[in-house]
CSV table of C-alpha atoms in Angstrom, one decimal:
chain,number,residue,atom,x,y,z
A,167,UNK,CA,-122.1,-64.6,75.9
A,168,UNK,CA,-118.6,-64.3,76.6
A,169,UNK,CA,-117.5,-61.7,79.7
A,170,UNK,CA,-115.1,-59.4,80.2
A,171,UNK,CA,-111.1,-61.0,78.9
A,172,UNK,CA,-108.0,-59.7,79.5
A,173,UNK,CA,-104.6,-60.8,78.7
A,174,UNK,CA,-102.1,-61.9,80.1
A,175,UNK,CA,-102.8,-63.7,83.4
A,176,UNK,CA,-99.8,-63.3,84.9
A,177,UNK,CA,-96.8,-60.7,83.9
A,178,UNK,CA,-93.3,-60.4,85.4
A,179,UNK,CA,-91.3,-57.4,84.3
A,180,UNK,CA,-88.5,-55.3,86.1
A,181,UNK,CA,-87.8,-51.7,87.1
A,182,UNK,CA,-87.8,-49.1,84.9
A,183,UNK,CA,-89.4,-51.3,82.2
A,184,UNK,CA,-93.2,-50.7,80.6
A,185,UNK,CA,-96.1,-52.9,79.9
A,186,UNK,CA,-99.3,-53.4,78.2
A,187,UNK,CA,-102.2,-55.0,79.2
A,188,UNK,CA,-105.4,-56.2,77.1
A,189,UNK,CA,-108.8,-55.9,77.9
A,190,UNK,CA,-111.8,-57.1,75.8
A,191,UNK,CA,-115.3,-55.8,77.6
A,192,UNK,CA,-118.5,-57.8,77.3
A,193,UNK,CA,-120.4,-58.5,74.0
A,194,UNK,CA,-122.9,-54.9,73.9
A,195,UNK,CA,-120.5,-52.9,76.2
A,196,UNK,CA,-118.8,-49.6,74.9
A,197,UNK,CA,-117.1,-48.1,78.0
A,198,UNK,CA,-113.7,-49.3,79.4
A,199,UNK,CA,-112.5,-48.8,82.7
A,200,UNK,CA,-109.2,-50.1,84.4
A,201,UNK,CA,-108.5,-50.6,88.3
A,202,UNK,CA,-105.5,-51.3,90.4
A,203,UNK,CA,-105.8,-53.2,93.4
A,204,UNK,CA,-102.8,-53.6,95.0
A,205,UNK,CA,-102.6,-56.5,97.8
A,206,UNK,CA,-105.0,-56.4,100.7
A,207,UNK,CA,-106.7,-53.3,99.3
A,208,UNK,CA,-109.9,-52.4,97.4
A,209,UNK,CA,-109.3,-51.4,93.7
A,210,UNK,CA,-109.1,-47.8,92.5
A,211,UNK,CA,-109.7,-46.3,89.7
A,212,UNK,CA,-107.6,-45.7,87.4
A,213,UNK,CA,-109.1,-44.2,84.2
A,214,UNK,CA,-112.2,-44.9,81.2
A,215,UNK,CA,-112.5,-44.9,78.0
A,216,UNK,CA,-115.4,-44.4,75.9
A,217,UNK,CA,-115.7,-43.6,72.1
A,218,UNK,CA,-111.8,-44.3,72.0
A,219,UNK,CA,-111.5,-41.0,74.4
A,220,UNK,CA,-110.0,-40.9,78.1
A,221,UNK,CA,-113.3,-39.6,79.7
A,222,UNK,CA,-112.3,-40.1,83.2
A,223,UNK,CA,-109.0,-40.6,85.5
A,224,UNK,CA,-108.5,-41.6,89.1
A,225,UNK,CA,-105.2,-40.1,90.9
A,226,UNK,CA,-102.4,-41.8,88.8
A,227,UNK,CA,-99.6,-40.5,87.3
A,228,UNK,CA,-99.0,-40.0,83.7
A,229,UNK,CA,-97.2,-43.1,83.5
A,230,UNK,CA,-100.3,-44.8,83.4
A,231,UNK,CA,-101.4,-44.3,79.9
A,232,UNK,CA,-104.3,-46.2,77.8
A,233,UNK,CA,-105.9,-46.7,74.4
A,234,UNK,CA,-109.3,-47.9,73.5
A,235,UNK,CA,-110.0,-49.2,70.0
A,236,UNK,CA,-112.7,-48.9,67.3
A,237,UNK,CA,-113.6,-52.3,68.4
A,238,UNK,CA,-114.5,-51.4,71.9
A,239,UNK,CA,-111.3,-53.2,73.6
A,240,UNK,CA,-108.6,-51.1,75.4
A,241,UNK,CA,-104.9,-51.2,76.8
A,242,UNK,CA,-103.3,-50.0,79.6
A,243,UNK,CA,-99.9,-49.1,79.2
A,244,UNK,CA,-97.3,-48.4,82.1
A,245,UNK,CA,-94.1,-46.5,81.5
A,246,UNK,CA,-90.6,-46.4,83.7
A,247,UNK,CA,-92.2,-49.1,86.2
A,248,UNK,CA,-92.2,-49.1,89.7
A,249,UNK,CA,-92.1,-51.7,92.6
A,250,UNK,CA,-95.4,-50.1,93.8
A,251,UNK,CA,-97.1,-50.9,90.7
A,252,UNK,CA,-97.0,-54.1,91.5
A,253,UNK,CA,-100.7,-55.1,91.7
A,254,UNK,CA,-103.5,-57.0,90.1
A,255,UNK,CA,-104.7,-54.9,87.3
A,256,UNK,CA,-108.4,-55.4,87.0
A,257,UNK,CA,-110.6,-54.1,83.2
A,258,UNK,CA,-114.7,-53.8,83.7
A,259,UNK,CA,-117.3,-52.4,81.0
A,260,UNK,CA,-120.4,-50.8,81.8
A,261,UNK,CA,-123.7,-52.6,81.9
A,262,UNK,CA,-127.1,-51.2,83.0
A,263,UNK,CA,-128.1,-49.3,86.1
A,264,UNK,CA,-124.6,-48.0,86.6
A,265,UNK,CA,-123.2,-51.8,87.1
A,266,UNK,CA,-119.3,-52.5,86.1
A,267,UNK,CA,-118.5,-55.9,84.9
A,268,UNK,CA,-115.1,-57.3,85.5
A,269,UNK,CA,-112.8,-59.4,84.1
A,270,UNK,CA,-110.4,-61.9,86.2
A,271,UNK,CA,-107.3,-59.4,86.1
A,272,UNK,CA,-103.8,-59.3,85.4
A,273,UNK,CA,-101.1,-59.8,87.8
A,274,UNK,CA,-98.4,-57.7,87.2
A,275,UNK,CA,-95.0,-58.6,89.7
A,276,UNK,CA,-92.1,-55.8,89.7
A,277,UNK,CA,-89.3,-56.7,90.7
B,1255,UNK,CA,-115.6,-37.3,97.6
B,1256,UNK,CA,-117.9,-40.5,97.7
B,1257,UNK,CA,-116.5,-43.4,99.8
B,1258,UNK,CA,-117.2,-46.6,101.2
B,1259,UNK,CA,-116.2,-48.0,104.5
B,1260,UNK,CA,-116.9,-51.7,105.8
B,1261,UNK,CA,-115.7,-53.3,108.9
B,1262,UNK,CA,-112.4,-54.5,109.0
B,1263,UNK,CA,-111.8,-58.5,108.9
B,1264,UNK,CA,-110.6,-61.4,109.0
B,1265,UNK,CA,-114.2,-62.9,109.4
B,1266,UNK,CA,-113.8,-66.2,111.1
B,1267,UNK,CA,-117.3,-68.3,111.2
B,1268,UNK,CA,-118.3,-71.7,111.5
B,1269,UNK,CA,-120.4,-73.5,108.7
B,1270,UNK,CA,-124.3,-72.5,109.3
B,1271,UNK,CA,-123.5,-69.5,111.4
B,1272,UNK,CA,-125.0,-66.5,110.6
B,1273,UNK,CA,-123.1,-63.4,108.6
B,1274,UNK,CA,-123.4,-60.6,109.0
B,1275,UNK,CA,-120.9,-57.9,107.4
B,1276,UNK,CA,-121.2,-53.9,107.9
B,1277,UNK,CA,-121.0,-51.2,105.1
B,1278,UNK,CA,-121.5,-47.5,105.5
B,1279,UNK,CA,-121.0,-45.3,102.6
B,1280,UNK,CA,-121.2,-41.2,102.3
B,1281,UNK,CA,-122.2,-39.7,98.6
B,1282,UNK,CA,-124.0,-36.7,97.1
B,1283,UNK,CA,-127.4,-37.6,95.3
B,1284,UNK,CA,-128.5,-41.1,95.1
B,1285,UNK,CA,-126.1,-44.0,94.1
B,1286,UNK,CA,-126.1,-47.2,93.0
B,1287,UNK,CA,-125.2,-49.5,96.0
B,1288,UNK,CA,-122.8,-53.2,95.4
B,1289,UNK,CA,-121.6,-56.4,97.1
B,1290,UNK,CA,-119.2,-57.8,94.6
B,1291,UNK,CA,-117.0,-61.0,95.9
B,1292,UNK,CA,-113.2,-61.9,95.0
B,1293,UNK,CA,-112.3,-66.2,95.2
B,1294,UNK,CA,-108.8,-67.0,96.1
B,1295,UNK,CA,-106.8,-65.4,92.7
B,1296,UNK,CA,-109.6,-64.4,91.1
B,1297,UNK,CA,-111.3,-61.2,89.7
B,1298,UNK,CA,-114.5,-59.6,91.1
B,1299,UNK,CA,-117.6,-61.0,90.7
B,1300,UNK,CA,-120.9,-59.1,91.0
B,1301,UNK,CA,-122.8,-60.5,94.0
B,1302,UNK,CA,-126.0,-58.1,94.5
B,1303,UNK,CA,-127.2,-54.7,94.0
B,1304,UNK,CA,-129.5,-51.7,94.4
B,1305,UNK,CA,-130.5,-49.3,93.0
B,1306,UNK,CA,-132.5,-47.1,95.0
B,1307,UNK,CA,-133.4,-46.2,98.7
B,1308,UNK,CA,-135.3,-49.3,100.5
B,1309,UNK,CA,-134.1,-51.5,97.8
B,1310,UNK,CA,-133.1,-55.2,98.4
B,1311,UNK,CA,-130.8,-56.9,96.5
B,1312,UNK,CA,-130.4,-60.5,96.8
B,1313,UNK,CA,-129.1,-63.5,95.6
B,1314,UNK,CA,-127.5,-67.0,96.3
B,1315,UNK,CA,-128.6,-66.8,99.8
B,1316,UNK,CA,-126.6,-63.6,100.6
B,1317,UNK,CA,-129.1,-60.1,101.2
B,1318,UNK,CA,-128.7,-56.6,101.5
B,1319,UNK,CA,-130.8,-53.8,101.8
B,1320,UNK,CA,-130.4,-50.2,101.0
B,1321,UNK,CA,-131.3,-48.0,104.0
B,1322,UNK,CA,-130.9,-44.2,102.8
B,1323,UNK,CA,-131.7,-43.2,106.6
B,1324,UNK,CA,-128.9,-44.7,107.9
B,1325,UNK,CA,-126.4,-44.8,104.8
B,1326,UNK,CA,-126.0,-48.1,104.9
B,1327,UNK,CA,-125.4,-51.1,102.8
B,1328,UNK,CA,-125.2,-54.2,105.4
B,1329,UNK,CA,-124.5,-57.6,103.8
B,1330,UNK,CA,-126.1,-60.5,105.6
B,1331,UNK,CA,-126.3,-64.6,105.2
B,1332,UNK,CA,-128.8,-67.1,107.3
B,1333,UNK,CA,-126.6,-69.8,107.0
B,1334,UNK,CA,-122.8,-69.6,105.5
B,1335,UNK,CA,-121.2,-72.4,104.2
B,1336,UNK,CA,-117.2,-73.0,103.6
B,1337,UNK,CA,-117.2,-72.3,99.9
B,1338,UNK,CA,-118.2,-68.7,101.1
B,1339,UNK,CA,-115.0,-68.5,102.1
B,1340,UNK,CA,-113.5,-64.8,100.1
B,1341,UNK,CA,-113.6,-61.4,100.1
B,1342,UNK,CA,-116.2,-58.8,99.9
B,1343,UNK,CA,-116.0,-55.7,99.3
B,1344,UNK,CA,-118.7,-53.1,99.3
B,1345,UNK,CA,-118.9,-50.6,96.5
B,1346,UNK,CA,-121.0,-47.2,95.2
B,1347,UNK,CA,-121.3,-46.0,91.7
B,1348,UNK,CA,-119.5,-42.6,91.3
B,1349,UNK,CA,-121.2,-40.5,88.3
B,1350,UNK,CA,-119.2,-37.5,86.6
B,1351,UNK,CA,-117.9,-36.7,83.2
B,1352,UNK,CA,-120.6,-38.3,81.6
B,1353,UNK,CA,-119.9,-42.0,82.8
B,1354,UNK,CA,-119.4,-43.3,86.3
B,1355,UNK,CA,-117.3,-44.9,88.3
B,1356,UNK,CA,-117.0,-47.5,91.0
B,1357,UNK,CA,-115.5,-46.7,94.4
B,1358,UNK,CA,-114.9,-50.0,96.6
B,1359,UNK,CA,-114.4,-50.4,100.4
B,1360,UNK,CA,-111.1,-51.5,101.8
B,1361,UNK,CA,-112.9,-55.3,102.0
B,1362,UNK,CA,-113.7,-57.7,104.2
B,1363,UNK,CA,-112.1,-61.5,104.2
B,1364,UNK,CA,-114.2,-64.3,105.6
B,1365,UNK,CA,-113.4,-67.8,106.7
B,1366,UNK,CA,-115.9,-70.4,107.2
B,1367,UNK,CA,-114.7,-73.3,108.8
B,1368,UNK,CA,-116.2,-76.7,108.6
């Protein structure tokens, strides 16, 4: 049973560029939800997707944009980047009793 | 808003020492409650949970019980070893809009020396 995937491991990009990351959630999963945890810190939320719909978002700006397709799997995109979003970006789906499963992340350097 | 605070680390113990790490959380109604764990460069893994008041979850060793009295969450281990050695972080499942969340604490780092 294969667990939460995303892609790519590692990213470097510069300023004012954008990126998309990949997220695949567990076999049986339908809900996406993407976290930023920047160094030292806990994660936060960022937004979820369910039914290929942004149901929820955390405090970020609009540059932080995402997808989810009929498939279940989702990306995050990031517009006009920052050297704050530097961070490990971290996709979970939604299992029972309210539990979030998450995948090994992706490190995104700005420089 | 629902949050989660845990005591601030580094952790330092020796091998077979016992752990004990705090977690307080504040939230309307009745959340779920979570230990997850980060390796060195790694994602979070799920460590224990519970779901309800007086609840404990449990496993490789590691215990926590869910005291709705108290608001508390308090992670605990008889007998740590070095490959404990990580990050915890406490969490709480935030519903609204249909789905939920998770909100995490700020995390705690151990080090278990040999």
């Amino acid at each position: 049973d294969a667990g939460v995937t995303q892609s790519p491991t590692h990213l470097i990009k510069t300023r004012g560029q954008q990126v998309t990351l990949r997220c695949s959630p567990k076999s049986g999963h339908d809900t996406v939800s993407w976290y930023q945890q920047a160094l030292g810190q806990g994660p936060q939320f960022i937004f979820q997707y369910y039914e290929e719909e942004e149901r929820q978002r955390g405090n970020f700006p609009d540059r932080f944009s995402g997808h989810q397709f009929p498939n279940y799997s989702s990306e995050l995109n990031v517009n006009a980047l920052l050297l704050g979003d530097s961070a490990l970006y971290l996709c979970a789906s939604d299992g029972y009793q309210e539990t979030q499963y998450f995948g090994p992340g992706t490190r995104l350097l700005v420089l | 808003g629902n949050s989660v605070t845990q005591m601030e680390g580094p952790v330092t113990l020796s091998e077979e020492a016992f752990l004990t790490i705090n977690c307080t959380y504040t939230a309307t109604g009745y959340p779920s409650l979570f230990w997850y764990v980060q390796y060195p460069g790694e994602g979070l893994q799920l460590l224990l949970k519970a779901t309800k008041a007086d609840d404990k979850g449990s496993n490789k060793g590691f215990e926590a019980t869910y005291r709705k009295e108290t608001t508390s969450f308090h992670l605990e281990k008889g007998s740590v070893q070095v490959s404990d050695s990580a990050v915890y972080f406490c969490a709480l499942s935030d519903r609204g809009a249909g789905g939920f969340k998770t909100i995490f604490g700020a995390g705690t780092r151990l080090f278990v020396k040999a």
